[in-house]
Amino acid sequence: MTDTSTATPTAAPTICPALLYDDAKAAMRQLTEAFGFTRTALYESEEGVVLHAELVYGNGLVMLGSRGRGGVFDDAMSEAGPSGVYVVVEDADAHHARAAEHGVEVLSVPVDRPYGSRDYMARDLEGNIWTFGTYAPQGPEAAG
């Protein structure tokens, strides 16, 4: 028997990527200005170090903070390489144009994929890979 109580769709995201940056403030600027995210939370130390921030896009959320601030998560992520995040967008071409206008490193321009998506790929200021596309995963409600 499978426990599906934790897989029930909710209004709030139940899976949120968490990324650490050497310059979290620059990352937040790029994610909001070039990629269209909206910052909804920011917690800083007295010295201005980003301890935790939340940025939303649609009904998705990414959490981020500053690398090198200590703690279990920071220690565990110290040797981590770049991460990859997929974000569903309505218009990959328009989204790509916005990112390109802001000087984002585009790894692949928008293309049509055989599984029905149109997407492009970009690298953020610290090497994380972001794919923005029209493919919308169906989520747990489609499985059952």
Backbone as JSON Lines, residues from 0, in Angstrom:
{"i":0,"aa":"M","n":[0.84,-1.18,0.0],"ca":[0.0,0.0,0.0],"c":[0.88,1.24,0.0]}
{"i":1,"aa":"T","n":[0.56,2.18,-0.86],"ca":[1.34,3.41,-0.98],"c":[0.66,4.54,-0.25]}
{"i":2,"aa":"D","n":[1.43,5.27,0.55],"ca":[0.89,6.45,1.24],"c":[0.95,7.63,0.29]}
{"i":3,"aa":"T","n":[-0.21,8.1,-0.15],"ca":[-0.27,9.23,-1.08],"c":[-0.62,10.53,-0.39]}
{"i":4,"aa":"S","n":[-0.71,10.53,0.93],"ca":[-1.13,11.74,1.63],"c":[-0.17,12.89,1.41]}
{"i":5,"aa":"T","n":[1.11,12.6,1.25],"ca":[2.08,13.67,1.03],"c":[2.17,14.08,-0.43]}
{"i":6,"aa":"A","n":[1.53,13.34,-1.33],"ca":[1.59,13.67,-2.76],"c":[0.37,14.44,-3.22]}
{"i":7,"aa":"T","n":[-0.54,14.78,-2.31],"ca":[-1.74,15.51,-2.67],"c":[-1.39,16.91,-3.11]}
{"i":8,"aa":"P","n":[-1.86,17.32,-4.3],"ca":[-1.56,18.67,-4.76],"c":[-2.07,19.73,-3.78]}
{"i":9,"aa":"T","n":[-1.27,20.76,-3.6],"ca":[-1.65,21.86,-2.73],"c":[-1.45,23.17,-3.48]}
{"i":10,"aa":"A","n":[-1.94,24.25,-2.91],"ca":[-1.75,25.56,-3.53],"c":[-0.28,25.98,-3.46]}
{"i":11,"aa":"A","n":[0.41,25.58,-2.42],"ca":[1.82,25.92,-2.26],"c":[2.69,24.81,-2.85]}
{"i":12,"aa":"P","n":[3.84,25.14,-3.43],"ca":[4.72,24.1,-3.96],"c":[5.15,23.15,-2.86]}
{"i":13,"aa":"T","n":[5.26,21.87,-3.19],"ca":[5.73,20.9,-2.21],"c":[7.15,20.43,-2.49]}
{"i":14,"aa":"I","n":[7.69,20.81,-3.64],"ca":[9.09,20.54,-3.96],"c":[9.71,21.86,-4.4]}
{"i":15,"aa":"C","n":[10.78,22.26,-3.73],"ca":[11.41,23.56,-4.01],"c":[12.92,23.37,-4.12]}
{"i":16,"aa":"P","n":[13.5,23.61,-5.29],"ca":[14.96,23.56,-5.39],"c":[15.58,24.58,-4.43]}
{"i":17,"aa":"A","n":[16.72,24.22,-3.86],"ca":[17.45,25.12,-2.96],"c":[18.87,25.24,-3.49]}
{"i":18,"aa":"L","n":[19.29,26.46,-3.81],"ca":[20.59,26.71,-4.4],"c":[21.39,27.67,-3.53]}
{"i":19,"aa":"L","n":[22.7,27.46,-3.5],"ca":[23.6,28.38,-2.8],"c":[24.46,29.1,-3.83]}
{"i":20,"aa":"Y","n":[24.69,30.38,-3.59],"ca":[25.48,31.22,-4.49],"c":[26.57,31.94,-3.73]}
{"i":21,"aa":"D","n":[27.7,32.16,-4.4],"ca":[28.75,33.0,-3.82],"c":[28.25,34.44,-3.69]}
{"i":22,"aa":"D","n":[27.46,34.89,-4.67],"ca":[26.88,36.23,-4.63],"c":[25.36,36.09,-4.8]}
{"i":23,"aa":"A","n":[24.69,35.8,-3.7],"ca":[23.24,35.56,-3.73],"c":[22.46,36.79,-4.18]}
{"i":24,"aa":"K","n":[22.95,37.97,-3.86],"ca":[22.24,39.19,-4.27],"c":[22.28,39.37,-5.79]}
{"i":25,"aa":"A","n":[23.43,39.08,-6.4],"ca":[23.52,39.14,-7.86],"c":[22.64,38.08,-8.5]}
{"i":26,"aa":"A","n":[22.59,36.9,-7.89],"ca":[21.73,35.83,-8.4],"c":[20.27,36.26,-8.36]}
{"i":27,"aa":"M","n":[19.84,36.88,-7.26],"ca":[18.46,37.34,-7.15],"c":[18.15,38.39,-8.21]}
{"i":28,"aa":"R","n":[19.09,39.29,-8.46],"ca":[18.88,40.31,-9.51],"c":[18.69,39.64,-10.87]}
{"i":29,"aa":"Q","n":[19.56,38.68,-11.19],"ca":[19.45,38.02,-12.49],"c":[18.15,37.23,-12.59]}
{"i":30,"aa":"L","n":[17.8,36.5,-11.56],"ca":[16.58,35.7,-11.61],"c":[15.32,36.56,-11.73]}
{"i":31,"aa":"T","n":[15.31,37.71,-11.08],"ca":[14.13,38.58,-11.17],"c":[14.13,39.41,-12.45]}
{"i":32,"aa":"E","n":[15.24,40.03,-12.77],"ca":[15.28,40.92,-13.93],"c":[15.3,40.17,-15.26]}
{"i":33,"aa":"A","n":[16.14,39.15,-15.38],"ca":[16.3,38.46,-16.65],"c":[15.33,37.31,-16.85]}
{"i":34,"aa":"F","n":[14.98,36.61,-15.77],"ca":[14.14,35.43,-15.89],"c":[12.71,35.64,-15.42]}
{"i":35,"aa":"G","n":[12.4,36.79,-14.82],"ca":[11.03,37.1,-14.46],"c":[10.52,36.53,-13.15]}
{"i":36,"aa":"F","n":[11.4,36.06,-12.27],"ca":[10.98,35.59,-10.96],"c":[10.56,36.79,-10.1]}
{"i":37,"aa":"T","n":[9.79,36.54,-9.06],"ca":[9.4,37.55,-8.09],"c":[9.91,37.13,-6.72]}
{"i":38,"aa":"R","n":[10.65,38.02,-6.06],"ca":[11.13,37.72,-4.71],"c":[9.99,37.86,-3.73]}
{"i":39,"aa":"T","n":[9.78,36.83,-2.91],"ca":[8.71,36.87,-1.91],"c":[9.23,36.83,-0.49]}
{"i":40,"aa":"A","n":[10.5,36.49,-0.3],"ca":[11.07,36.47,1.05],"c":[12.57,36.71,0.96]}
{"i":41,"aa":"L","n":[13.09,37.43,1.96],"ca":[14.53,37.67,2.05],"c":[14.89,37.82,3.53]}
{"i":42,"aa":"Y","n":[15.8,36.96,3.98],"ca":[16.32,37.03,5.35],"c":[17.83,37.18,5.26]}
{"i":43,"aa":"E","n":[18.34,38.24,5.86],"ca":[19.76,38.53,5.81],"c":[20.33,38.59,7.21]}
{"i":44,"aa":"S","n":[21.64,38.35,7.32],"ca":[22.32,38.53,8.59],"c":[22.52,40.03,8.8]}
{"i":45,"aa":"E","n":[23.0,40.4,9.97],"ca":[23.28,41.81,10.25],"c":[24.34,42.36,9.31]}
{"i":46,"aa":"E","n":[25.18,41.48,8.76],"ca":[26.23,41.89,7.83],"c":[25.74,41.95,6.39]}
{"i":47,"aa":"G","n":[24.48,41.62,6.15],"ca":[23.92,41.65,4.8],"c":[24.09,40.36,4.01]}
{"i":48,"aa":"V","n":[24.49,39.28,4.67],"ca":[24.63,37.98,4.0],"c":[23.23,37.39,3.83]}
{"i":49,"aa":"V","n":[22.92,36.91,2.63],"ca":[21.61,36.3,2.38],"c":[21.58,34.93,3.05]}
{"i":50,"aa":"L","n":[20.77,34.82,4.1],"ca":[20.61,33.56,4.81],"c":[19.59,32.68,4.1]}
{"i":51,"aa":"H","n":[18.52,33.3,3.6],"ca":[17.43,32.56,2.94],"c":[16.62,33.55,2.11]}
{"i":52,"aa":"A","n":[16.32,33.16,0.88],"ca":[15.45,33.96,0.03],"c":[14.54,33.01,-0.73]}
{"i":53,"aa":"E","n":[13.38,33.49,-1.09],"ca":[12.43,32.71,-1.87],"c":[12.0,33.55,-3.07]}
{"i":54,"aa":"L","n":[12.06,32.92,-4.24],"ca":[11.64,33.56,-5.48],"c":[10.62,32.66,-6.15]}
{"i":55,"aa":"V","n":[9.53,33.24,-6.63],"ca":[8.48,32.45,-7.26],"c":[8.38,32.76,-8.74]}
{"i":56,"aa":"Y","n":[7.89,31.76,-9.46],"ca":[7.55,31.89,-10.87],"c":[6.34,30.99,-11.07]}
{"i":57,"aa":"G","n":[5.21,31.58,-11.41],"ca":[3.97,30.79,-11.49],"c":[3.68,30.21,-10.12]}
{"i":58,"aa":"N","n":[3.42,28.9,-10.06],"ca":[3.19,28.29,-8.76],"c":[4.42,27.55,-8.25]}
{"i":59,"aa":"G","n":[5.59,27.82,-8.87],"ca":[6.84,27.21,-8.44],"c":[7.64,28.17,-7.58]}
{"i":60,"aa":"L","n":[8.59,27.61,-6.85],"ca":[9.39,28.41,-5.93],"c":[10.8,27.86,-5.88]}
{"i":61,"aa":"V","n":[11.78,28.75,-5.87],"ca":[13.16,28.35,-5.64],"c":[13.66,29.09,-4.4]}
{"i":62,"aa":"M","n":[14.37,28.36,-3.56],"ca":[14.96,28.97,-2.37],"c":[16.46,29.11,-2.64]}
{"i":63,"aa":"L","n":[17.04,30.18,-2.12],"ca":[18.48,30.36,-2.3],"c":[19.08,31.07,-1.11]}
{"i":64,"aa":"G","n":[20.39,30.97,-1.03],"ca":[21.12,31.62,0.05],"c":[22.57,31.79,-0.35]}
{"i":65,"aa":"S","n":[23.35,32.36,0.57],"ca":[24.77,32.6,0.33],"c":[25.59,31.38,0.71]}
{"i":66,"aa":"R","n":[26.53,31.06,-0.15],"ca":[27.48,29.98,0.11],"c":[28.5,30.49,1.15]}
{"i":67,"aa":"G","n":[28.96,29.59,1.99],"ca":[30.03,29.93,2.92],"c":[29.57,30.52,4.23]}
{"i":68,"aa":"R","n":[28.29,30.39,4.56],"ca":[27.79,30.97,5.81],"c":[27.76,29.96,6.95]}
{"i":69,"aa":"G","n":[28.13,28.71,6.65],"ca":[28.16,27.68,7.68],"c":[26.84,26.96,7.81]}
{"i":70,"aa":"G","n":[26.84,25.94,8.61],"ca":[25.63,25.15,8.83],"c":[25.67,23.85,8.04]}
{"i":71,"aa":"V","n":[24.76,22.96,8.37],"ca":[24.73,21.63,7.78],"c":[24.52,21.69,6.27]}
{"i":72,"aa":"F","n":[23.53,22.47,5.8],"ca":[23.25,22.53,4.37],"c":[24.42,23.12,3.6]}
{"i":73,"aa":"D","n":[24.98,24.21,4.1],"ca":[26.13,24.84,3.45],"c":[27.3,23.87,3.38]}
{"i":74,"aa":"D","n":[27.56,23.16,4.47],"ca":[28.64,22.19,4.5],"c":[28.38,21.06,3.5]}
{"i":75,"aa":"A","n":[27.16,20.55,3.45],"ca":[26.81,19.46,2.54],"c":[26.93,19.89,1.08]}
{"i":76,"aa":"M","n":[26.65,21.16,0.8],"ca":[26.68,21.67,-0.57],"c":[28.05,22.21,-0.98]}
{"i":77,"aa":"S","n":[29.03,22.16,-0.08],"ca":[30.32,22.81,-0.35],"c":[31.02,22.25,-1.6]}
{"i":78,"aa":"E","n":[30.87,20.99,-1.89],"ca":[31.51,20.39,-3.05],"c":[30.53,20.17,-4.21]}
{"i":79,"aa":"A","n":[29.3,20.65,-4.05],"ca":[28.29,20.43,-5.09],"c":[28.61,21.24,-6.34]}
{"i":80,"aa":"G","n":[28.35,20.65,-7.47],"ca":[28.51,21.35,-8.73],"c":[27.24,22.13,-9.05]}
{"i":81,"aa":"P","n":[27.15,22.6,-10.27],"ca":[25.95,23.34,-10.65],"c":[24.73,22.42,-10.62]}
{"i":82,"aa":"S","n":[23.58,23.02,-10.44],"ca":[22.31,22.3,-10.45],"c":[21.55,22.66,-11.71]}
{"i":83,"aa":"G","n":[20.57,21.85,-12.03],"ca":[19.69,22.12,-13.16],"c":[18.27,22.26,-12.69]}
{"i":84,"aa":"V","n":[17.57,23.29,-13.17],"ca":[16.19,23.55,-12.79],"c":[15.38,23.76,-14.07]}
{"i":85,"aa":"Y","n":[14.2,23.15,-14.12],"ca":[13.28,23.33,-15.25],"c":[12.12,24.21,-14.79]}
{"i":86,"aa":"V","n":[11.76,25.21,-15.61],"ca":[10.67,26.13,-15.3],"c":[9.71,26.16,-16.48]}
{"i":87,"aa":"V","n":[8.42,25.95,-16.2],"ca":[7.4,26.01,-17.24],"c":[7.06,27.47,-17.53]}
{"i":88,"aa":"V","n":[7.11,27.83,-18.82],"ca":[6.75,29.18,-19.26],"c":[5.71,29.07,-20.38]}
{"i":89,"aa":"E","n":[4.92,30.11,-20.54],"ca":[3.9,30.11,-21.59],"c":[4.51,30.31,-22.97]}
{"i":90,"aa":"D","n":[5.53,31.16,-23.08],"ca":[6.1,31.52,-24.37],"c":[7.63,31.49,-24.25]}
{"i":91,"aa":"A","n":[8.22,30.4,-24.69],"ca":[9.67,30.23,-24.57],"c":[10.44,31.27,-25.37]}
{"i":92,"aa":"D","n":[9.9,31.68,-26.52],"ca":[10.6,32.66,-27.35],"c":[10.64,34.03,-26.66]}
{"i":93,"aa":"A","n":[9.52,34.46,-26.1],"ca":[9.49,35.75,-25.4],"c":[10.37,35.7,-24.16]}
{"i":94,"aa":"H","n":[10.34,34.58,-23.44],"ca":[11.16,34.44,-22.24],"c":[12.64,34.49,-22.62]}
{"i":95,"aa":"H","n":[12.99,33.79,-23.68],"ca":[14.36,33.79,-24.17],"c":[14.8,35.21,-24.55]}
{"i":96,"aa":"A","n":[13.93,35.94,-25.24],"ca":[14.27,37.31,-25.65],"c":[14.58,38.17,-24.43]}
{"i":97,"aa":"R","n":[13.78,38.05,-23.38],"ca":[14.01,38.83,-22.16],"c":[15.36,38.47,-21.54]}
{"i":98,"aa":"A","n":[15.64,37.18,-21.44],"ca":[16.91,36.75,-20.85],"c":[18.09,37.25,-21.68]}
{"i":99,"aa":"A","n":[17.98,37.13,-23.0],"ca":[19.06,37.58,-23.88],"c":[19.29,39.09,-23.76]}
{"i":100,"aa":"E","n":[18.2,39.85,-23.63],"ca":[18.32,41.31,-23.45],"c":[19.11,41.67,-22.2]}
{"i":101,"aa":"H","n":[19.06,40.79,-21.2],"ca":[19.77,41.04,-19.94],"c":[21.16,40.4,-19.93]}
{"i":102,"aa":"G","n":[21.61,39.91,-21.08],"ca":[22.96,39.38,-21.18],"c":[23.17,38.0,-20.6]}
{"i":103,"aa":"V","n":[22.12,37.25,-20.43],"ca":[22.23,35.89,-19.89],"c":[23.0,35.01,-20.88]}
{"i":104,"aa":"E","n":[23.81,34.1,-20.37],"ca":[24.5,33.14,-21.23],"c":[23.49,32.08,-21.68]}
{"i":105,"aa":"V","n":[23.11,32.14,-22.94],"ca":[22.14,31.19,-23.5],"c":[22.91,30.02,-24.08]}
{"i":106,"aa":"L","n":[22.58,28.81,-23.63],"ca":[23.26,27.61,-24.09],"c":[22.59,27.02,-25.32]}
{"i":107,"aa":"S","n":[21.28,27.18,-25.41],"ca":[20.55,26.74,-26.61],"c":[19.35,27.65,-26.79]}
{"i":108,"aa":"V","n":[19.13,28.08,-28.02],"ca":[18.0,28.94,-28.34],"c":[16.72,28.1,-28.32]}
{"i":109,"aa":"P","n":[15.54,28.73,-28.32],"ca":[14.31,27.95,-28.3],"c":[14.2,27.0,-29.49]}
{"i":110,"aa":"V","n":[13.87,25.75,-29.17],"ca":[13.68,24.72,-30.19],"c":[12.46,23.89,-29.82]}
{"i":111,"aa":"D","n":[11.85,23.29,-30.84],"ca":[10.73,22.38,-30.62],"c":[11.28,20.99,-30.32]}
{"i":112,"aa":"R","n":[10.77,20.37,-29.27],"ca":[11.22,19.04,-28.86],"c":[10.21,17.99,-29.31]}
{"i":113,"aa":"P","n":[10.65,16.74,-29.51],"ca":[9.73,15.7,-29.97],"c":[8.62,15.37,-28.97]}
{"i":114,"aa":"Y","n":[8.79,15.71,-27.71],"ca":[7.77,15.42,-26.7],"c":[6.8,16.58,-26.52]}
{"i":115,"aa":"G","n":[6.83,17.55,-27.44],"ca":[5.83,18.6,-27.45],"c":[6.21,19.9,-26.78]}
{"i":116,"aa":"S","n":[7.43,20.03,-26.32],"ca":[7.85,21.26,-25.67],"c":[8.6,22.16,-26.64]}
{"i":117,"aa":"R","n":[8.54,23.44,-26.36],"ca":[9.45,24.4,-26.99],"c":[10.23,24.99,-25.83]}
{"i":118,"aa":"D","n":[11.56,24.84,-25.86],"ca":[12.34,25.3,-24.72],"c":[13.71,25.79,-25.12]}
{"i":119,"aa":"Y","n":[14.35,26.46,-24.17],"ca":[15.73,26.91,-24.34],"c":[16.45,26.71,-23.02]}
{"i":120,"aa":"M","n":[17.78,26.78,-23.07],"ca":[18.59,26.53,-21.89],"c":[19.56,27.69,-21.68]}
{"i":121,"aa":"A","n":[19.75,28.06,-20.41],"ca":[20.65,29.16,-20.06],"c":[21.45,28.8,-18.81]}
{"i":122,"aa":"R","n":[22.57,29.5,-18.65],"ca":[23.41,29.32,-17.46],"c":[23.35,30.6,-16.65]}
{"i":123,"aa":"D","n":[23.15,30.47,-15.33],"ca":[23.13,31.69,-14.5],"c":[24.56,32.12,-14.19]}
{"i":124,"aa":"L","n":[24.68,33.19,-13.42],"ca":[25.98,33.79,-13.14],"c":[26.97,32.86,-12.46]}
{"i":125,"aa":"E","n":[26.46,31.82,-11.79],"ca":[27.35,30.92,-11.06],"c":[27.31,29.49,-11.59]}
{"i":126,"aa":"G","n":[26.81,29.31,-12.81],"ca":[26.92,28.01,-13.46],"c":[25.73,27.09,-13.39]}
{"i":127,"aa":"N","n":[24.68,27.45,-12.66],"ca":[23.5,26.6,-12.63],"c":[22.8,26.66,-13.98]}
{"i":128,"aa":"I","n":[22.22,25.54,-14.38],"ca":[21.58,25.42,-15.68],"c":[20.06,25.55,-15.49]}
{"i":129,"aa":"W","n":[19.47,26.47,-16.24],"ca":[18.03,26.73,-16.19],"c":[17.44,26.42,-17.56]}
{"i":130,"aa":"T","n":[16.44,25.55,-17.6],"ca":[15.72,25.28,-18.83],"c":[14.33,25.87,-18.68]}
{"i":131,"aa":"F","n":[13.91,26.65,-19.65],"ca":[12.59,27.28,-19.64],"c":[11.84,26.74,-20.85]}
{"i":132,"aa":"G","n":[10.69,26.11,-20.61],"ca":[9.97,25.51,-21.72],"c":[8.48,25.4,-21.5]}
{"i":133,"aa":"T","n":[7.81,25.01,-22.55],"ca":[6.34,24.94,-22.52],"c":[5.83,23.56,-22.07]}
{"i":134,"aa":"Y","n":[6.71,22.59,-21.91],"ca":[6.27,21.28,-21.41],"c":[5.88,21.41,-19.95]}
{"i":135,"aa":"A","n":[4.66,21.04,-19.63],"ca":[4.17,21.12,-18.25],"c":[3.94,19.72,-17.71]}
{"i":136,"aa":"P","n":[4.82,19.26,-16.83],"ca":[4.62,17.93,-16.23],"c":[3.22,17.85,-15.6]}
{"i":137,"aa":"Q","n":[2.63,16.69,-15.66],"ca":[1.25,16.52,-15.2],"c":[1.11,16.4,-13.69]}
{"i":138,"aa":"G","n":[2.16,16.04,-13.0],"ca":[2.09,15.97,-11.55],"c":[1.4,14.69,-11.07]}
{"i":139,"aa":"P","n":[1.25,14.57,-9.76],"ca":[0.74,13.32,-9.17],"c":[-0.71,13.01,-9.53]}
{"i":140,"aa":"E","n":[-1.53,14.02,-9.78],"ca":[-2.94,13.75,-10.08],"c":[-3.1,12.99,-11.4]}
{"i":141,"aa":"A","n":[-2.15,13.09,-12.33],"ca":[-2.22,12.39,-13.61],"c":[-1.89,10.91,-13.46]}
{"i":142,"aa":"A","n":[-1.16,10.57,-12.39],"ca":[-0.72,9.19,-12.2],"c":[-1.83,8.29,-11.68]}
{"i":143,"aa":"G","n":[-2.86,8.9,-11.18],"ca":[-3.72,7.97,-10.58],"c":[-5.1,7.99,-10.52]}
